[in-house]
Short mmCIF file of C-alpha atoms and ligand atoms in Angstrom, two decimals:
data_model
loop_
_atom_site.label_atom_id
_atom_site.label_comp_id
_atom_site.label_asym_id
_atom_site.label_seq_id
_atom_site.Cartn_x
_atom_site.Cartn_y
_atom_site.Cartn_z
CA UNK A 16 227.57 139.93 62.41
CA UNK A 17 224.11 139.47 61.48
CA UNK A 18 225.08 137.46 58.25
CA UNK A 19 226.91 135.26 60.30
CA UNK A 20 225.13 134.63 62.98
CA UNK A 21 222.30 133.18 60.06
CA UNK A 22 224.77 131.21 58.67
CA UNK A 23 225.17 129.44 62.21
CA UNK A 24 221.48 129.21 62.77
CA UNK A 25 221.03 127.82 59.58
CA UNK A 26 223.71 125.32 60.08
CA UNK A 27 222.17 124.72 63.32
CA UNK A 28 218.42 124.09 62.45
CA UNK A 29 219.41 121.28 59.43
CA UNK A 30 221.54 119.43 62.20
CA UNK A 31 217.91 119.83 64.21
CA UNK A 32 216.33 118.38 61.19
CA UNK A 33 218.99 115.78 60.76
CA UNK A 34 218.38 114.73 64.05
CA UNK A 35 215.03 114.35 63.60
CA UNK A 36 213.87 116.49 66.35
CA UNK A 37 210.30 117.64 67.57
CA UNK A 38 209.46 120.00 70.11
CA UNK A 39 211.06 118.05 73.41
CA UNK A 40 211.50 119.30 76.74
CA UNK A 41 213.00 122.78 77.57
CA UNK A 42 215.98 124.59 77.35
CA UNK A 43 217.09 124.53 81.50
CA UNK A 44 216.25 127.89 82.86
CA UNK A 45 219.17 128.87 84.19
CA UNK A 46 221.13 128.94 87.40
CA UNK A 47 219.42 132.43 88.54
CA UNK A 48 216.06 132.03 87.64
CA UNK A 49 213.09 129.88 89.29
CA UNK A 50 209.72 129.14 89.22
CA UNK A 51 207.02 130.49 92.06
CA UNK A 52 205.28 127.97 93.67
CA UNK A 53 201.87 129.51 91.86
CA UNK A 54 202.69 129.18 88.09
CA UNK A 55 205.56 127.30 88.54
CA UNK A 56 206.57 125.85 84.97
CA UNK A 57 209.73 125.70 82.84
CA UNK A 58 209.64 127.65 79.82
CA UNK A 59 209.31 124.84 76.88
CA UNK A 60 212.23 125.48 74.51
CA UNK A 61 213.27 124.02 71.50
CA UNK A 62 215.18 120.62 71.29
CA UNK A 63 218.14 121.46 73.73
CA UNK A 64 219.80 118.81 73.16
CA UNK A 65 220.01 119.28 69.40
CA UNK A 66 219.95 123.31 69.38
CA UNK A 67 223.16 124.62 71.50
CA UNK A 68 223.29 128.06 72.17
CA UNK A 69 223.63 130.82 70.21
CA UNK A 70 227.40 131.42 69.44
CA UNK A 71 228.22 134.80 71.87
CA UNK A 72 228.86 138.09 70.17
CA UNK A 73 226.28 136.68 67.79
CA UNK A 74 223.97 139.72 66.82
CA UNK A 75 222.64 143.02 67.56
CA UNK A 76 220.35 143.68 70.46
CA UNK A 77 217.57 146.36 70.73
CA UNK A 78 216.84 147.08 74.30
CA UNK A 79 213.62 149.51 74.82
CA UNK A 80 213.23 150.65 78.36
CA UNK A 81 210.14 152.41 79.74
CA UNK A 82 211.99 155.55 80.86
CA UNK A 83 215.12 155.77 81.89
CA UNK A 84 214.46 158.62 84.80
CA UNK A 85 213.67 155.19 86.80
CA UNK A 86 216.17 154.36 89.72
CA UNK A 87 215.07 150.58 89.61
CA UNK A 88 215.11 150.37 85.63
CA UNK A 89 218.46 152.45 86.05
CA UNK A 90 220.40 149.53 87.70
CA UNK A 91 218.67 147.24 85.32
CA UNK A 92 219.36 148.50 81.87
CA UNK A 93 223.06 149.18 83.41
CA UNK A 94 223.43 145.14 84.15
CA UNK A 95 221.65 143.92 80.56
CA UNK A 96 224.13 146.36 78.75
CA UNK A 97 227.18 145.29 80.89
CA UNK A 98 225.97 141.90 80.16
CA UNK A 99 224.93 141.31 76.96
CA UNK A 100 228.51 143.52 75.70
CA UNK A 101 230.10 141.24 77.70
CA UNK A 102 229.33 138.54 75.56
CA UNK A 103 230.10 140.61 72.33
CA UNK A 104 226.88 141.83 70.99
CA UNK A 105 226.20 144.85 70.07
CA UNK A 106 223.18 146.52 71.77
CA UNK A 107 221.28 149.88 71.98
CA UNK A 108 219.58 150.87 74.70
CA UNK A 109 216.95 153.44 74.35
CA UNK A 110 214.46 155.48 76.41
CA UNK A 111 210.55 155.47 75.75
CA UNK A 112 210.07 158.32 78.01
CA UNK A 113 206.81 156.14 79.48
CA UNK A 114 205.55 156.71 76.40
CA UNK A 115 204.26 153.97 74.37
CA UNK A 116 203.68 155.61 71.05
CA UNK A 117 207.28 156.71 71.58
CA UNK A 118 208.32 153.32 72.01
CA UNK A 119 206.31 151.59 69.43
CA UNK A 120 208.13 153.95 66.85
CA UNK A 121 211.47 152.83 68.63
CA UNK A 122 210.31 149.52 68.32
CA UNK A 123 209.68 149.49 64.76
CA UNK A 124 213.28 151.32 64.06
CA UNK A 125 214.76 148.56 65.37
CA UNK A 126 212.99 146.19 63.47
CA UNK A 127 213.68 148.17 60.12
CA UNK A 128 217.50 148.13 61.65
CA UNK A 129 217.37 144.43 61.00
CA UNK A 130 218.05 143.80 65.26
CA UNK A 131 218.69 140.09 65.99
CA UNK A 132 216.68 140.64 68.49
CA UNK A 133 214.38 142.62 71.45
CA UNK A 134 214.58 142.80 74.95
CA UNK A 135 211.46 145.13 75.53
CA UNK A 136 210.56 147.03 79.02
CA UNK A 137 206.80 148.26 77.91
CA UNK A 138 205.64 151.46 78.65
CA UNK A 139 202.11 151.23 78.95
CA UNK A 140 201.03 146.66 80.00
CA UNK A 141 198.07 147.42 77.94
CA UNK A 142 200.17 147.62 74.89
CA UNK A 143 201.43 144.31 75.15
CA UNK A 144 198.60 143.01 72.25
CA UNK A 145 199.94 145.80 69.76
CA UNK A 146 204.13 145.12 70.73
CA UNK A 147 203.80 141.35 70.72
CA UNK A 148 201.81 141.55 67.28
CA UNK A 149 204.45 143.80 65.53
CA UNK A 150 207.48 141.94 66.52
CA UNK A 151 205.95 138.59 65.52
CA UNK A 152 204.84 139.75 62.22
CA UNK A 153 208.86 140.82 62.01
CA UNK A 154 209.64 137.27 63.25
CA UNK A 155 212.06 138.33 65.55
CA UNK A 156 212.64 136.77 69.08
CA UNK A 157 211.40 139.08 72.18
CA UNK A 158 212.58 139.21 75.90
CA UNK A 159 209.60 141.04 77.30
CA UNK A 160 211.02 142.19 81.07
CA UNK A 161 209.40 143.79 84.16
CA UNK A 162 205.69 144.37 82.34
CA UNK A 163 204.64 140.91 82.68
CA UNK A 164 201.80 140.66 79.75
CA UNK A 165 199.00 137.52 80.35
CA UNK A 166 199.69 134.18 79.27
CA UNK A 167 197.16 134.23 76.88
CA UNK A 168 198.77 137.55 75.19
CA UNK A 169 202.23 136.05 74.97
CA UNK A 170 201.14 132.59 73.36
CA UNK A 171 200.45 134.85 69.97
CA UNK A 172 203.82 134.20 69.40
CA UNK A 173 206.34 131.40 70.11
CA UNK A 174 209.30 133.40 69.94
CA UNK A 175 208.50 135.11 73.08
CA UNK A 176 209.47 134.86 76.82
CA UNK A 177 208.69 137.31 79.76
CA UNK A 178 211.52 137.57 82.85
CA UNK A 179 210.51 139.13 86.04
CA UNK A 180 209.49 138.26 88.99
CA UNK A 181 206.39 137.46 90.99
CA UNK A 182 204.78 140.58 92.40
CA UNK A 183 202.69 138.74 94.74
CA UNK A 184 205.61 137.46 96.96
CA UNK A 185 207.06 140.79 96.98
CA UNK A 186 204.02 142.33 98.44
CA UNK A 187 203.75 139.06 100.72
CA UNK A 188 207.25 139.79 102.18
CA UNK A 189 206.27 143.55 102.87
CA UNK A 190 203.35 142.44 104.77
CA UNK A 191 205.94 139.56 106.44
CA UNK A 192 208.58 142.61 107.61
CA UNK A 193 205.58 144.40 109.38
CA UNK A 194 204.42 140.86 111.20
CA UNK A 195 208.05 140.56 112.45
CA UNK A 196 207.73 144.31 114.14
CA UNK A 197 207.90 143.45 118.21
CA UNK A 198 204.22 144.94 117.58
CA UNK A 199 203.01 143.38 114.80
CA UNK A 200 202.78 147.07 113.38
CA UNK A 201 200.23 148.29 116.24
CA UNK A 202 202.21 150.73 117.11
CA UNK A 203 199.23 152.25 119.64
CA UNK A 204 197.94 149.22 120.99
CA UNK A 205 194.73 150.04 119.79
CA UNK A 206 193.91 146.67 118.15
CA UNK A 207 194.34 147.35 114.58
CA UNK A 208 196.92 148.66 112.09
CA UNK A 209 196.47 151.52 110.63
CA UNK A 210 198.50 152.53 107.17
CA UNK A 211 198.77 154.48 104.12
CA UNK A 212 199.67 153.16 100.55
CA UNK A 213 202.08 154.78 98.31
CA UNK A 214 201.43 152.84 95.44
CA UNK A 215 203.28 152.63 92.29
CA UNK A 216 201.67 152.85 88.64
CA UNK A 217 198.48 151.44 89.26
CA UNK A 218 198.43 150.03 85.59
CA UNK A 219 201.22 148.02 86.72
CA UNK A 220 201.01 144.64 88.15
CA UNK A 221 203.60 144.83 90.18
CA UNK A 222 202.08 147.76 91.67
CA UNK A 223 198.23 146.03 91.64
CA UNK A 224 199.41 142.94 93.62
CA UNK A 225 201.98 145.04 95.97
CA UNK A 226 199.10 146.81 97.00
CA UNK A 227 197.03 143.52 97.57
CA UNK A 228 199.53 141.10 98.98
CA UNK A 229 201.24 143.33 101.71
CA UNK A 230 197.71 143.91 103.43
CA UNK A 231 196.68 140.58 102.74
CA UNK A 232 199.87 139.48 104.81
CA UNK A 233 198.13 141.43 107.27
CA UNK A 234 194.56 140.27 107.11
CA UNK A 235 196.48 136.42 107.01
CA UNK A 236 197.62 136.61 110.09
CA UNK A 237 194.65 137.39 111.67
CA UNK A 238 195.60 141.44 111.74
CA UNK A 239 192.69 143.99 111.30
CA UNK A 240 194.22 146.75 109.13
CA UNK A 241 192.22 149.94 108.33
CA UNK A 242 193.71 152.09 104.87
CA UNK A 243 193.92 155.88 106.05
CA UNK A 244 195.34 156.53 102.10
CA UNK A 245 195.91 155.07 98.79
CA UNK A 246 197.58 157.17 96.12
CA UNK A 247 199.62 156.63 93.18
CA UNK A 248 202.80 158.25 93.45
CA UNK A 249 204.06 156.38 89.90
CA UNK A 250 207.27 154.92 91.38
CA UNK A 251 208.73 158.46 91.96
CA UNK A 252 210.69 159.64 94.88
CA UNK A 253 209.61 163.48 94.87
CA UNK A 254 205.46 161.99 94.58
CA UNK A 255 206.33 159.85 97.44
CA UNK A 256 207.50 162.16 99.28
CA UNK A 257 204.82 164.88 98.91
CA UNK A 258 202.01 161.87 99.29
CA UNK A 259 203.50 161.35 102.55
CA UNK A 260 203.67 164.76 103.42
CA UNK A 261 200.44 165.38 103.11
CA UNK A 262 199.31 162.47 104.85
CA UNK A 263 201.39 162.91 108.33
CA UNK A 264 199.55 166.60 108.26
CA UNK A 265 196.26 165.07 107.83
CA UNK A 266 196.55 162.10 110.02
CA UNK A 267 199.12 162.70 111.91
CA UNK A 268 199.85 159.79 114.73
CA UNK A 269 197.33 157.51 113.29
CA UNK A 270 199.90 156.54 110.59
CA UNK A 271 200.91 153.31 112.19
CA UNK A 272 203.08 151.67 108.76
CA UNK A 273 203.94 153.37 105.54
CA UNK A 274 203.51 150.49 102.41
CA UNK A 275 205.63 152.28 99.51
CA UNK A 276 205.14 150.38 96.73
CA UNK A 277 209.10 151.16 95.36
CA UNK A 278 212.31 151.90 97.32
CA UNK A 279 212.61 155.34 95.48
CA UNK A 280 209.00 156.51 97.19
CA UNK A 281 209.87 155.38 100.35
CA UNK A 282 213.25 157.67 100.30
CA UNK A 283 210.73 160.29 99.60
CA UNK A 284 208.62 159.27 101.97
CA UNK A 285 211.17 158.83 104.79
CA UNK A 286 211.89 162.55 103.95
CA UNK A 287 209.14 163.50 104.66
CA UNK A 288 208.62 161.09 108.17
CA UNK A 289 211.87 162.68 109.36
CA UNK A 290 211.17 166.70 108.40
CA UNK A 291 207.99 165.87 110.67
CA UNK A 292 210.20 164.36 113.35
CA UNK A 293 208.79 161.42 113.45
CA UNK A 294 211.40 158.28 113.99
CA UNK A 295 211.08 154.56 111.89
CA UNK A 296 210.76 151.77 113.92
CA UNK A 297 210.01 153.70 116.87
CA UNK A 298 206.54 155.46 116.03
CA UNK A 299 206.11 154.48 112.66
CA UNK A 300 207.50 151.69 110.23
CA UNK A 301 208.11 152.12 106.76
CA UNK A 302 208.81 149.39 103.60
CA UNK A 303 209.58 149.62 100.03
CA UNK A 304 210.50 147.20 97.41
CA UNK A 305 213.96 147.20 95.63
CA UNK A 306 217.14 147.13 97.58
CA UNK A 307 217.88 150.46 96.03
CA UNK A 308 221.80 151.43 98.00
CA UNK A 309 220.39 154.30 99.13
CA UNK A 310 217.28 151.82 100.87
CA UNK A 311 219.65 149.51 102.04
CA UNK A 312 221.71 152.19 103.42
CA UNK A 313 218.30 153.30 105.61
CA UNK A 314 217.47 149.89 106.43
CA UNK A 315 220.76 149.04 108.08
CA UNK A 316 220.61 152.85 109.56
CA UNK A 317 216.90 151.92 111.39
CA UNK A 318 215.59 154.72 109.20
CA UNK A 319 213.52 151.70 107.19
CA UNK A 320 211.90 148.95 108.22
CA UNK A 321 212.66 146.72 105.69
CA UNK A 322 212.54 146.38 101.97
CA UNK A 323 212.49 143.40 99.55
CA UNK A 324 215.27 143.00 96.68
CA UNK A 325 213.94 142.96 93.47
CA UNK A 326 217.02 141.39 91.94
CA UNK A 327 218.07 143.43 89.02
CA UNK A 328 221.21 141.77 88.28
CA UNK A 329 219.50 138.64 88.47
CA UNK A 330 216.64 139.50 85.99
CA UNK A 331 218.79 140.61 83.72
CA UNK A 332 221.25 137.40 83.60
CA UNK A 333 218.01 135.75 83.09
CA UNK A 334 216.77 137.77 80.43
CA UNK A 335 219.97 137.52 78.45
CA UNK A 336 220.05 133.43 78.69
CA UNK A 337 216.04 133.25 77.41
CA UNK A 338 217.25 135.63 74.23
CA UNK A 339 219.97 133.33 73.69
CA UNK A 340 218.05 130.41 73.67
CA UNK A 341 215.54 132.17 71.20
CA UNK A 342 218.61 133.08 69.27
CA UNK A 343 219.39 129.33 69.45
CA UNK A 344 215.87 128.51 68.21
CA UNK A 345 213.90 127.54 71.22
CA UNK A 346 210.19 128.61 71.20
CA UNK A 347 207.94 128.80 74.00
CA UNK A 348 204.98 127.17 73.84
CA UNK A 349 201.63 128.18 75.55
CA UNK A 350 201.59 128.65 79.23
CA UNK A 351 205.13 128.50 79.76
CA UNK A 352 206.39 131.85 78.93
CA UNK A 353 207.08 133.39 82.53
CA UNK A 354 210.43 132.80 83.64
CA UNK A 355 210.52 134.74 87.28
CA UNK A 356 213.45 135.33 89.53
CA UNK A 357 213.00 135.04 93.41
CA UNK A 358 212.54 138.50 95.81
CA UNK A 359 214.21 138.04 98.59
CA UNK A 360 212.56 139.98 102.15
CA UNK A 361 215.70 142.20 103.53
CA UNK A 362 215.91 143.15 107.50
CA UNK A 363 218.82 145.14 109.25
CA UNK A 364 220.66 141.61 109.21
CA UNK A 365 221.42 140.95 106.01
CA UNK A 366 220.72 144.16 104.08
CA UNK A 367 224.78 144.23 104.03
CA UNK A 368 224.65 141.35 101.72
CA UNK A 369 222.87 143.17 98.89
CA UNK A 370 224.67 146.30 98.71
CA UNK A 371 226.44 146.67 95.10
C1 LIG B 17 209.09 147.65 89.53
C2 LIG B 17 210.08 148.37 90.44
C3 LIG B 17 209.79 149.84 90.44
C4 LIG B 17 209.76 150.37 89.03
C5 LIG B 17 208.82 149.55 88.18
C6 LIG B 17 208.80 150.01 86.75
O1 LIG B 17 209.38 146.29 89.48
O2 LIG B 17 209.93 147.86 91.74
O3 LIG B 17 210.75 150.53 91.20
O4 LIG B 17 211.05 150.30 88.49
O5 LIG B 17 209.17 148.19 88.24
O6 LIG B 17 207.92 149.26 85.99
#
């Protein structure tokens, strides 16, 4: 496979050279994918119109995921595998257990494996220096997904690409579902809105601007907000749950809105709303991030708020395009390595749509 799929690069870069082709524009990005309005830039890829894609079924893929005990990462690894052995390659998928030394040795296995190449789902963001180094000096092209590293760590290498999405506008459209509350999320009346935040992995951006951007949705629309709690509860339904917990004993009606960083917290967290008989949307609101089916299942019950689908399928179709076009010989140059996929704010009227 691998032989072959050398022989057709190879074929394919002289009829680049033949052509007499620079770096041009880029590769289009794809039916699924677009740019947010902040960073919005195509990724630059190599000459598309003299590099065609990689012939399917091409290679071997290594696919590293953070942990797999992850009900978001869950439906994602499940659509890149469905995917990418849809199209005839031959992938492995395997767990880091969220941890990175863990991964870096999986990492290098593949690369001794002789893998095509990477899609990579880091552990730890702050390894992003170390993973990008290692599979450059390897030469082989990397998919980073749902980590996003800084543009200035990516442009190391050329052969690189991130796909996710922008956590800003996810943590906007939280913010968004509480403004469209008949209330405005003042449940009480007493002027301000007051909340707790179940926040994900704080060394995680999406987690970081989650936090910031829902409040900030707030503060926007001219809402003062007061923070009763902020706790990391990692992404995980049981911590959400507990965090909650504890919070309705401590402060009890004051707990206007619950922000859960993740669908799989607020499940917890709704848990532990209704064991203290308290009822979403009536005294108390509650949002994730997601689209989980069991979220959307609570949203269209009134037993969420709202959540915000963080389009797994999506990412993933995106993710397998950008390794093709690396496979293809596209590089990236400087600044354009982000390829992001659009959230999408879901209400009781069109959570429906999203269920898989
Ligand atoms: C986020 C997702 C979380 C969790 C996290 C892992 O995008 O919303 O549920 O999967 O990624 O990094």
């Amino acid at each position: 496979m691998k032989k072959t799929l050398a022989l057709a690069l190879a074929a394919v870069m002289s009829l680049g050279l033949l052509a007499g082709c620079g770096p041009k524009e880029p590769a289009n990005n794809g039916g699924s994918t677009t740019n947010p309005p902040s960073s919005a830039s195509q990724p630059q890829g190599g000459d598309a119109s003299s590099i065609p894609d990689a012939p399917a079924g091409g290679g071997t893929v290594g696919v590293c995921i953070y942990k797999f005990d992850d009900a978001f990462m869950t439906t994602y690894r499940n659509a890149l595998q469905e995917i990418l052995e849809g199209k005839g390659y031959k992938v492995t998928t395997v767990d880091g257990n969220n941890d990175q030394s863990k991964q870096n040795e999986q990492i290098n296995t593949f690369i001794t494996q002789g893998v095509d190449a990477l899609i990579i789902n880091p552990c730890m963001t702050s390894a992003a220096d170390s993973i990008i180094a290692t599979v450059k000096a390897a030469g082989v092209p990397t998919v980073l997904i749902n980590r996003e590293p800084t543009a200035e760590q990516m442009s190391a290498y050329d052969k690189l690409v991130y796909v996710g999405c922008d956590a800003a506008q996810s943590g906007t459209f939280q913010g968004e579902l509480i403004l469209e509350t008949p209330n405005k999320g003042d449940i009480n009346g007493d002027g301000k809105v007051s909340y707790i935040m179940i926040q994900g992995d704080p060394e995680n951006i999406d987690a970081q601007l989650r936090t910031e951007y829902s409040v900030k949705a707030l503060k926007d629309a001219g809402i003062e907000v007061e923070e009763l709690d902020l706790q990391r509860g990692d992404w995980d339904r049981e911590k959400g749950q507990t965090i909650c917990a504890n919070d309705l004993a401590q402060f009890g009606d004051q707990i206007e809105v619950v922000f859960c960083n993740n669908d799989d917290m607020a499940i917890g967290a709704l848990q532990s709303i209704q064991a203290a008989g308290r009822k979403v949307n009536e005294d108390i609101y509650l949002v994730g991030v997601d689209a989980l089916d069991a979220a959307l299942n609570e949203v269209m019950n009134g037993n969420m708020t709202g959540t915000v689908l963080n389009d797994a399928v999506g990412q993933a179709t995106a993710a397998v395009e950008e390794m093709e076009k690396l496979l293809g010989g596209a590089t990236y140059s400087a600044g354009n390595q982000s390829v992001y996929v659009d959230y999408v704010k879901v209400t009781p009227d069109n959570a429906k749509d999203f269920v898989k």
